[in-house]
Amino acid sequence: QVQLVQSGAEVKKPGASVKVSCKASGYTFTSYDINWVRQATGQGLEWMGWMNPNSGNTGYAQKFQGRVTMTRNTSISTAYMELSSLRSEDTAVYYCARDLGGMTSWGQGTLVTVSS
Amino acid sequence: DIQMTQSPSSLSASVGDRVTITCQASQDISNYLNWYQQKPGKAPKLLIYDASNLETGVPSRFSGSGSGTDFTFTISSLQPEDIATYYCQQYDNLLRPTFGGGTKVEIK
């Protein structure tokens, strides 16, 4: 079955960077796009961007342009999302999700806490 | 970006009640509209795609309708396991999806 398994929780200081991984299994990794979506505590879902694992092409929400980088390692079927210049407002659960359009499979989420 | 206005933000209903949630797009999105269910502490789950199509394995008490700018999500008979927050999501611009603000559904 399709599975997306994310890396564990992170605690970072303001100004630092965080890199979250998303390991795919149960399907051909390069055949489906990956989105990244975040959710602050008690808040709604916020789309951050997408990546095509085959080409490496990416597209980012304007809000995160210049601070987010999405990459992949096809040899280990893993996608990555790196967010830099962290601030307290970036404290959230970060999800990877497969497919453009309807996001059919999701990772379990990674809590990133930004605190001094 | 296309804005999605979802209402109500929360509702309380009894088991067996019919529950309706609406989502309005800031511009015509045809039927490029999905609905998700998110239970506390869990990732969202796709329930309805392309406005009215039920994802495989989703109970038939869930349904969706609409096109253009106005969409409706319905639970025909609310069950205790349906307690969750529901989100609409547009993908008219496939590379710029946006979510509605969510509707928290509780049992009265």
PDB file of C-alpha atoms in Angstrom:
ATOM      1  CA  GLN A   1       0.000   0.000   0.000  1.00  0.00           C
ATOM      2  CA  VAL A   2       1.051   3.590  -0.540  1.00  0.00           C
ATOM      3  CA  GLN A   3       2.939   4.984   2.431  1.00  0.00           C
ATOM      4  CA  LEU A   4       4.631   8.287   3.102  1.00  0.00           C
ATOM      5  CA  VAL A   5       6.781   8.220   6.251  1.00  0.00           C
ATOM      6  CA  GLN A   6       8.162  11.511   7.524  1.00  0.00           C
ATOM      7  CA  SER A   7      11.114  12.302   9.745  1.00  0.00           C
ATOM      8  CA  GLY A   8      10.721  13.040  13.432  1.00  0.00           C
ATOM      9  CA  ALA A   9       9.933  16.183  15.362  1.00  0.00           C
ATOM     10  CA  GLU A  10      12.413  19.064  15.328  1.00  0.00           C
ATOM     11  CA  VAL A  11      13.116  21.965  17.659  1.00  0.00           C
ATOM     12  CA  LYS A  12      14.922  24.906  16.087  1.00  0.00           C
ATOM     13  CA  LYS A  13      16.004  28.369  17.126  1.00  0.00           C
ATOM     14  CA  PRO A  14      14.804  31.458  15.280  1.00  0.00           C
ATOM     15  CA  GLY A  15      16.914  32.100  12.209  1.00  0.00           C
ATOM     16  CA  ALA A  16      17.871  28.449  11.763  1.00  0.00           C
ATOM     17  CA  SER A  17      16.811  26.065   8.990  1.00  0.00           C
ATOM     18  CA  VAL A  18      14.959  22.775   9.125  1.00  0.00           C
ATOM     19  CA  LYS A  19      14.897  19.917   6.627  1.00  0.00           C
ATOM     20  CA  VAL A  20      12.004  17.453   6.744  1.00  0.00           C
ATOM     21  CA  SER A  21      12.080  14.178   4.840  1.00  0.00           C
ATOM     22  CA  CYS A  22       9.256  12.128   3.353  1.00  0.00           C
ATOM     23  CA  LYS A  23      10.041   8.539   2.351  1.00  0.00           C
ATOM     24  CA  ALA A  24       7.665   6.963  -0.151  1.00  0.00           C
ATOM     25  CA  SER A  25       6.865   3.292  -0.562  1.00  0.00           C
ATOM     26  CA  GLY A  26       4.249   1.136  -2.259  1.00  0.00           C
ATOM     27  CA  TYR A  27       4.378   2.956  -5.589  1.00  0.00           C
ATOM     28  CA  THR A  28       6.790   4.337  -8.155  1.00  0.00           C
ATOM     29  CA  PHE A  29       8.174   7.455  -6.474  1.00  0.00           C
ATOM     30  CA  THR A  30       8.908   9.310  -9.703  1.00  0.00           C
ATOM     31  CA  SER A  31       5.371   8.892 -11.062  1.00  0.00           C
ATOM     32  CA  TYR A  32       3.505  11.195  -8.670  1.00  0.00           C
ATOM     33  CA  ASP A  33       4.044  14.774  -7.555  1.00  0.00           C
ATOM     34  CA  ILE A  34       4.595  15.604  -3.908  1.00  0.00           C
ATOM     35  CA  ASN A  35       3.032  18.561  -2.115  1.00  0.00           C
ATOM     36  CA  TRP A  36       4.021  20.065   1.198  1.00  0.00           C
ATOM     37  CA  VAL A  37       1.256  21.417   3.438  1.00  0.00           C
ATOM     38  CA  ARG A  38       1.602  22.865   6.910  1.00  0.00           C
ATOM     39  CA  GLN A  39      -0.763  23.399   9.825  1.00  0.00           C
ATOM     40  CA  ALA A  40      -0.127  25.598  12.820  1.00  0.00           C
ATOM     41  CA  THR A  41      -1.674  24.424  16.076  1.00  0.00           C
ATOM     42  CA  GLY A  42      -5.434  24.886  15.970  1.00  0.00           C
ATOM     43  CA  GLN A  43      -5.270  26.431  12.506  1.00  0.00           C
ATOM     44  CA  GLY A  44      -6.150  25.381   8.970  1.00  0.00           C
ATOM     45  CA  LEU A  45      -4.160  23.801   6.173  1.00  0.00           C
ATOM     46  CA  GLU A  46      -1.666  25.908   4.233  1.00  0.00           C
ATOM     47  CA  TRP A  47      -0.168  24.708   0.958  1.00  0.00           C
ATOM     48  CA  MET A  48       3.534  25.454   0.662  1.00  0.00           C
ATOM     49  CA  GLY A  49       4.546  24.042  -2.701  1.00  0.00           C
ATOM     50  CA  TRP A  50       4.981  21.002  -4.920  1.00  0.00           C
ATOM     51  CA  MET A  51       7.744  19.003  -6.511  1.00  0.00           C
ATOM     52  CA  ASN A  52       7.844  16.622  -9.439  1.00  0.00           C
ATOM     53  CA  PRO A  53      10.141  13.797  -8.260  1.00  0.00           C
ATOM     54  CA  ASN A  54      10.934  12.765 -11.828  1.00  0.00           C
ATOM     55  CA  SER A  55      12.135  16.105 -13.171  1.00  0.00           C
ATOM     56  CA  GLY A  56      12.876  17.854  -9.902  1.00  0.00           C
ATOM     57  CA  ASN A  57      10.691  20.760 -11.013  1.00  0.00           C
ATOM     58  CA  THR A  58       9.182  22.738  -8.182  1.00  0.00           C
ATOM     59  CA  GLY A  59       6.592  25.419  -7.547  1.00  0.00           C
ATOM     60  CA  TYR A  60       6.276  27.365  -4.330  1.00  0.00           C
ATOM     61  CA  ALA A  61       3.527  29.434  -2.759  1.00  0.00           C
ATOM     62  CA  GLN A  62       4.428  33.099  -2.982  1.00  0.00           C
ATOM     63  CA  LYS A  63       4.481  33.361   0.802  1.00  0.00           C
ATOM     64  CA  PHE A  64       7.424  30.947   1.004  1.00  0.00           C
ATOM     65  CA  GLN A  65       9.378  32.010  -2.089  1.00  0.00           C
ATOM     66  CA  GLY A  66      13.014  32.486  -1.186  1.00  0.00           C
ATOM     67  CA  ARG A  67      12.746  30.550   2.084  1.00  0.00           C
ATOM     68  CA  VAL A  68      11.670  27.074   1.001  1.00  0.00           C
ATOM     69  CA  THR A  69      13.491  24.487  -1.087  1.00  0.00           C
ATOM     70  CA  MET A  70      12.018  21.152  -2.155  1.00  0.00           C
ATOM     71  CA  THR A  71      14.333  18.416  -3.358  1.00  0.00           C
ATOM     72  CA  ARG A  72      14.426  14.666  -3.738  1.00  0.00           C
ATOM     73  CA  ASN A  73      16.669  11.633  -3.789  1.00  0.00           C
ATOM     74  CA  THR A  74      15.162   9.176  -6.244  1.00  0.00           C
ATOM     75  CA  SER A  75      17.561   6.391  -5.266  1.00  0.00           C
ATOM     76  CA  ILE A  76      15.897   6.192  -1.852  1.00  0.00           C
ATOM     77  CA  SER A  77      12.404   7.421  -2.884  1.00  0.00           C
ATOM     78  CA  THR A  78      12.587  10.374  -0.528  1.00  0.00           C
ATOM     79  CA  ALA A  79      11.407  13.947  -0.841  1.00  0.00           C
ATOM     80  CA  TYR A  80      12.719  16.803   1.268  1.00  0.00           C
ATOM     81  CA  MET A  81      11.411  20.202   2.297  1.00  0.00           C
ATOM     82  CA  GLU A  82      13.857  22.716   3.727  1.00  0.00           C
ATOM     83  CA  LEU A  83      12.640  25.949   5.303  1.00  0.00           C
ATOM     84  CA  SER A  84      15.155  28.606   6.241  1.00  0.00           C
ATOM     85  CA  SER A  85      15.182  31.774   8.358  1.00  0.00           C
ATOM     86  CA  LEU A  86      12.754  30.188  10.770  1.00  0.00           C
ATOM     87  CA  ARG A  87      10.575  32.354  12.995  1.00  0.00           C
ATOM     88  CA  SER A  88       8.119  31.513  15.737  1.00  0.00           C
ATOM     89  CA  GLU A  89       5.221  31.680  13.262  1.00  0.00           C
ATOM     90  CA  ASP A  90       6.713  28.685  11.437  1.00  0.00           C
ATOM     91  CA  THR A  91       5.902  26.439  14.392  1.00  0.00           C
ATOM     92  CA  ALA A  92       3.557  23.898  12.818  1.00  0.00           C
ATOM     93  CA  VAL A  93       3.023  20.345  11.689  1.00  0.00           C
ATOM     94  CA  TYR A  94       4.418  19.849   8.199  1.00  0.00           C
ATOM     95  CA  TYR A  95       2.877  17.231   5.926  1.00  0.00           C
ATOM     96  CA  CYS A  96       3.919  15.740   2.618  1.00  0.00           C
ATOM     97  CA  ALA A  97       1.060  14.612   0.377  1.00  0.00           C
ATOM     98  CA  ARG A  98       1.024  12.754  -2.917  1.00  0.00           C
ATOM     99  CA  ASP A  99      -0.597  13.957  -6.130  1.00  0.00           C
ATOM    100  CA  LEU A 100      -1.538  17.267  -7.605  1.00  0.00           C
ATOM    101  CA  GLY A 101      -5.241  18.021  -7.648  1.00  0.00           C
ATOM    102  CA  GLY A 102      -6.596  15.614  -5.076  1.00  0.00           C
ATOM    103  CA  MET A 103      -3.989  14.765  -2.431  1.00  0.00           C
ATOM    104  CA  THR A 104      -4.669  11.081  -2.041  1.00  0.00           C
ATOM    105  CA  SER A 105      -2.008   9.985   0.427  1.00  0.00           C
ATOM    106  CA  TRP A 106      -0.422  11.915   3.284  1.00  0.00           C
ATOM    107  CA  GLY A 107       2.524  11.471   5.581  1.00  0.00           C
ATOM    108  CA  GLN A 108       1.963  11.341   9.325  1.00  0.00           C
ATOM    109  CA  GLY A 109       3.218  14.887   9.804  1.00  0.00           C
ATOM    110  CA  THR A 110       6.351  16.359  11.359  1.00  0.00           C
ATOM    111  CA  LEU A 111       6.110  18.866  14.193  1.00  0.00           C
ATOM    112  CA  VAL A 112       8.591  21.702  13.847  1.00  0.00           C
ATOM    113  CA  THR A 113       8.876  23.942  16.874  1.00  0.00           C
ATOM    114  CA  VAL A 114      10.707  27.249  16.587  1.00  0.00           C
ATOM    115  CA  SER A 115      11.680  28.599  19.976  1.00  0.00           C
ATOM    116  CA  SER A 116      14.561  30.478  21.523  1.00  0.00           C
TER     117      SER A 116
ATOM    118  CA  ASP B   1      -4.533  33.250  -5.647  1.00  0.00           C
ATOM    119  CA  ILE B   2      -8.064  31.875  -5.515  1.00  0.00           C
ATOM    120  CA  GLN B   3      -9.681  32.348  -2.109  1.00  0.00           C
ATOM    121  CA  MET B   4     -11.975  29.703  -0.644  1.00  0.00           C
ATOM    122  CA  THR B   5     -14.604  30.801   1.868  1.00  0.00           C
ATOM    123  CA  GLN B   6     -15.974  27.928   3.901  1.00  0.00           C
ATOM    124  CA  SER B   7     -18.970  28.084   6.238  1.00  0.00           C
ATOM    125  CA  PRO B   8     -19.846  27.584   8.943  1.00  0.00           C
ATOM    126  CA  SER B   9     -16.550  27.501  10.823  1.00  0.00           C
ATOM    127  CA  SER B  10     -18.097  25.091  13.304  1.00  0.00           C
ATOM    128  CA  LEU B  11     -21.354  23.282  13.869  1.00  0.00           C
ATOM    129  CA  SER B  12     -22.965  21.011  16.397  1.00  0.00           C
ATOM    130  CA  ALA B  13     -25.478  18.368  15.346  1.00  0.00           C
ATOM    131  CA  SER B  14     -27.106  15.234  16.685  1.00  0.00           C
ATOM    132  CA  VAL B  15     -26.351  11.700  15.561  1.00  0.00           C
ATOM    133  CA  GLY B  16     -28.500  10.982  12.526  1.00  0.00           C
ATOM    134  CA  ASP B  17     -28.800  14.631  11.487  1.00  0.00           C
ATOM    135  CA  ARG B  18     -28.096  15.856   7.995  1.00  0.00           C
ATOM    136  CA  VAL B  19     -25.071  18.154   7.983  1.00  0.00           C
ATOM    137  CA  THR B  20     -24.249  20.629   5.221  1.00  0.00           C
ATOM    138  CA  ILE B  21     -21.076  22.646   4.706  1.00  0.00           C
ATOM    139  CA  THR B  22     -20.597  25.206   1.959  1.00  0.00           C
ATOM    140  CA  CYS B  23     -17.525  26.466   0.178  1.00  0.00           C
ATOM    141  CA  GLN B  24     -17.405  29.484  -2.110  1.00  0.00           C
ATOM    142  CA  ALA B  25     -14.561  30.228  -4.515  1.00  0.00           C
ATOM    143  CA  SER B  26     -13.448  33.762  -5.349  1.00  0.00           C
ATOM    144  CA  GLN B  27     -13.647  32.894  -9.051  1.00  0.00           C
ATOM    145  CA  ASP B  28     -15.003  30.166 -11.306  1.00  0.00           C
ATOM    146  CA  ILE B  29     -13.130  26.897 -10.626  1.00  0.00           C
ATOM    147  CA  SER B  30     -15.390  24.594 -12.654  1.00  0.00           C
ATOM    148  CA  ASN B  31     -15.496  21.354 -10.629  1.00  0.00           C
ATOM    149  CA  TYR B  32     -11.871  21.446  -9.437  1.00  0.00           C
ATOM    150  CA  LEU B  33     -12.852  21.084  -5.819  1.00  0.00           C
ATOM    151  CA  ASN B  34     -11.978  18.423  -3.227  1.00  0.00           C
ATOM    152  CA  TRP B  35     -13.169  17.763   0.323  1.00  0.00           C
ATOM    153  CA  TYR B  36     -11.008  16.382   3.138  1.00  0.00           C
ATOM    154  CA  GLN B  37     -11.716  15.063   6.606  1.00  0.00           C
ATOM    155  CA  GLN B  38      -9.179  15.613   9.379  1.00  0.00           C
ATOM    156  CA  LYS B  39      -9.530  13.939  12.762  1.00  0.00           C
ATOM    157  CA  PRO B  40      -7.595  15.322  15.749  1.00  0.00           C
ATOM    158  CA  GLY B  41      -3.901  14.500  15.614  1.00  0.00           C
ATOM    159  CA  LYS B  42      -4.202  12.868  12.190  1.00  0.00           C
ATOM    160  CA  ALA B  43      -3.391  13.795   8.630  1.00  0.00           C
ATOM    161  CA  PRO B  44      -6.223  14.892   6.344  1.00  0.00           C
ATOM    162  CA  LYS B  45      -8.016  12.247   4.302  1.00  0.00           C
ATOM    163  CA  LEU B  46      -9.451  12.836   0.835  1.00  0.00           C
ATOM    164  CA  LEU B  47     -13.197  12.108   0.795  1.00  0.00           C
ATOM    165  CA  ILE B  48     -14.570  13.771  -2.347  1.00  0.00           C
ATOM    166  CA  TYR B  49     -12.714  14.742  -5.525  1.00  0.00           C
ATOM    167  CA  ASP B  50     -13.815  16.764  -8.537  1.00  0.00           C
ATOM    168  CA  ALA B  51     -16.676  18.213  -6.471  1.00  0.00           C
ATOM    169  CA  SER B  52     -18.892  15.140  -6.405  1.00  0.00           C
ATOM    170  CA  ASN B  53     -16.873  11.926  -6.754  1.00  0.00           C
ATOM    171  CA  LEU B  54     -16.542   9.696  -3.721  1.00  0.00           C
ATOM    172  CA  GLU B  55     -13.037   8.422  -3.057  1.00  0.00           C
ATOM    173  CA  THR B  56     -12.793   4.634  -2.904  1.00  0.00           C
ATOM    174  CA  GLY B  57     -13.800   3.228   0.468  1.00  0.00           C
ATOM    175  CA  VAL B  58     -15.538   6.370   1.693  1.00  0.00           C
ATOM    176  CA  PRO B  59     -19.047   5.749   3.100  1.00  0.00           C
ATOM    177  CA  SER B  60     -21.923   6.782   0.877  1.00  0.00           C
ATOM    178  CA  ARG B  61     -23.396   9.087   3.550  1.00  0.00           C
ATOM    179  CA  PHE B  62     -20.791  11.607   2.386  1.00  0.00           C
ATOM    180  CA  SER B  63     -21.543  13.541  -0.789  1.00  0.00           C
ATOM    181  CA  GLY B  64     -20.550  16.681  -2.636  1.00  0.00           C
ATOM    182  CA  SER B  65     -22.106  18.905  -5.256  1.00  0.00           C
ATOM    183  CA  GLY B  66     -21.661  22.178  -7.056  1.00  0.00           C
ATOM    184  CA  SER B  67     -19.665  23.796  -9.806  1.00  0.00           C
ATOM    185  CA  GLY B  68     -18.375  27.222 -10.705  1.00  0.00           C
ATOM    186  CA  THR B  69     -18.059  29.136  -7.443  1.00  0.00           C
ATOM    187  CA  ASP B  70     -20.504  27.443  -5.069  1.00  0.00           C
ATOM    188  CA  PHE B  71     -20.061  23.996  -3.567  1.00  0.00           C
ATOM    189  CA  THR B  72     -21.763  21.898  -0.918  1.00  0.00           C
ATOM    190  CA  PHE B  73     -20.573  18.984   1.201  1.00  0.00           C
ATOM    191  CA  THR B  74     -23.194  16.854   2.935  1.00  0.00           C
ATOM    192  CA  ILE B  75     -23.225  14.124   5.553  1.00  0.00           C
ATOM    193  CA  SER B  76     -26.654  12.556   5.145  1.00  0.00           C
ATOM    194  CA  SER B  77     -26.785  10.972   8.599  1.00  0.00           C
ATOM    195  CA  LEU B  78     -24.127  12.120  11.055  1.00  0.00           C
ATOM    196  CA  GLN B  79     -22.309   9.328  12.875  1.00  0.00           C
ATOM    197  CA  PRO B  80     -20.109   9.592  15.991  1.00  0.00           C
ATOM    198  CA  GLU B  81     -17.032   8.683  13.932  1.00  0.00           C
ATOM    199  CA  ASP B  82     -17.637  11.682  11.660  1.00  0.00           C
ATOM    200  CA  ILE B  83     -16.445  14.089  14.354  1.00  0.00           C
ATOM    201  CA  ALA B  84     -13.650  15.939  12.588  1.00  0.00           C
ATOM    202  CA  THR B  85     -12.737  19.117  10.780  1.00  0.00           C
ATOM    203  CA  TYR B  86     -13.628  19.240   7.099  1.00  0.00           C
ATOM    204  CA  TYR B  87     -11.757  21.281   4.490  1.00  0.00           C
ATOM    205  CA  CYS B  88     -12.489  22.166   0.911  1.00  0.00           C
ATOM    206  CA  GLN B  89      -9.571  22.618  -1.502  1.00  0.00           C
ATOM    207  CA  GLN B  90      -9.539  24.062  -5.008  1.00  0.00           C
ATOM    208  CA  TYR B  91      -7.102  23.124  -7.738  1.00  0.00           C
ATOM    209  CA  ASP B  92      -8.319  25.207 -10.649  1.00  0.00           C
ATOM    210  CA  ASN B  93      -4.732  26.293 -10.822  1.00  0.00           C
ATOM    211  CA  LEU B  94      -3.178  22.849 -10.390  1.00  0.00           C
ATOM    212  CA  LEU B  95       0.073  24.366  -9.216  1.00  0.00           C
ATOM    213  CA  ARG B  96      -1.548  26.805  -6.767  1.00  0.00           C
ATOM    214  CA  PRO B  97      -4.068  24.864  -4.686  1.00  0.00           C
ATOM    215  CA  THR B  98      -5.737  26.598  -1.766  1.00  0.00           C
ATOM    216  CA  PHE B  99      -7.787  25.344   1.158  1.00  0.00           C
ATOM    217  CA  GLY B 100     -10.871  26.683   2.823  1.00  0.00           C
ATOM    218  CA  GLY B 101     -10.682  27.654   6.475  1.00  0.00           C
ATOM    219  CA  GLY B 102     -12.246  24.433   7.728  1.00  0.00           C
ATOM    220  CA  THR B 103     -15.467  23.416   9.471  1.00  0.00           C
ATOM    221  CA  LYS B 104     -15.298  21.701  12.842  1.00  0.00           C
ATOM    222  CA  VAL B 105     -18.156  19.222  13.263  1.00  0.00           C
ATOM    223  CA  GLU B 106     -19.178  18.223  16.779  1.00  0.00           C
ATOM    224  CA  ILE B 107     -21.897  16.060  18.276  1.00  0.00           C
ATOM    225  CA  LYS B 108     -24.653  17.854  20.151  1.00  0.00           C
TER     226      LYS B 108
END
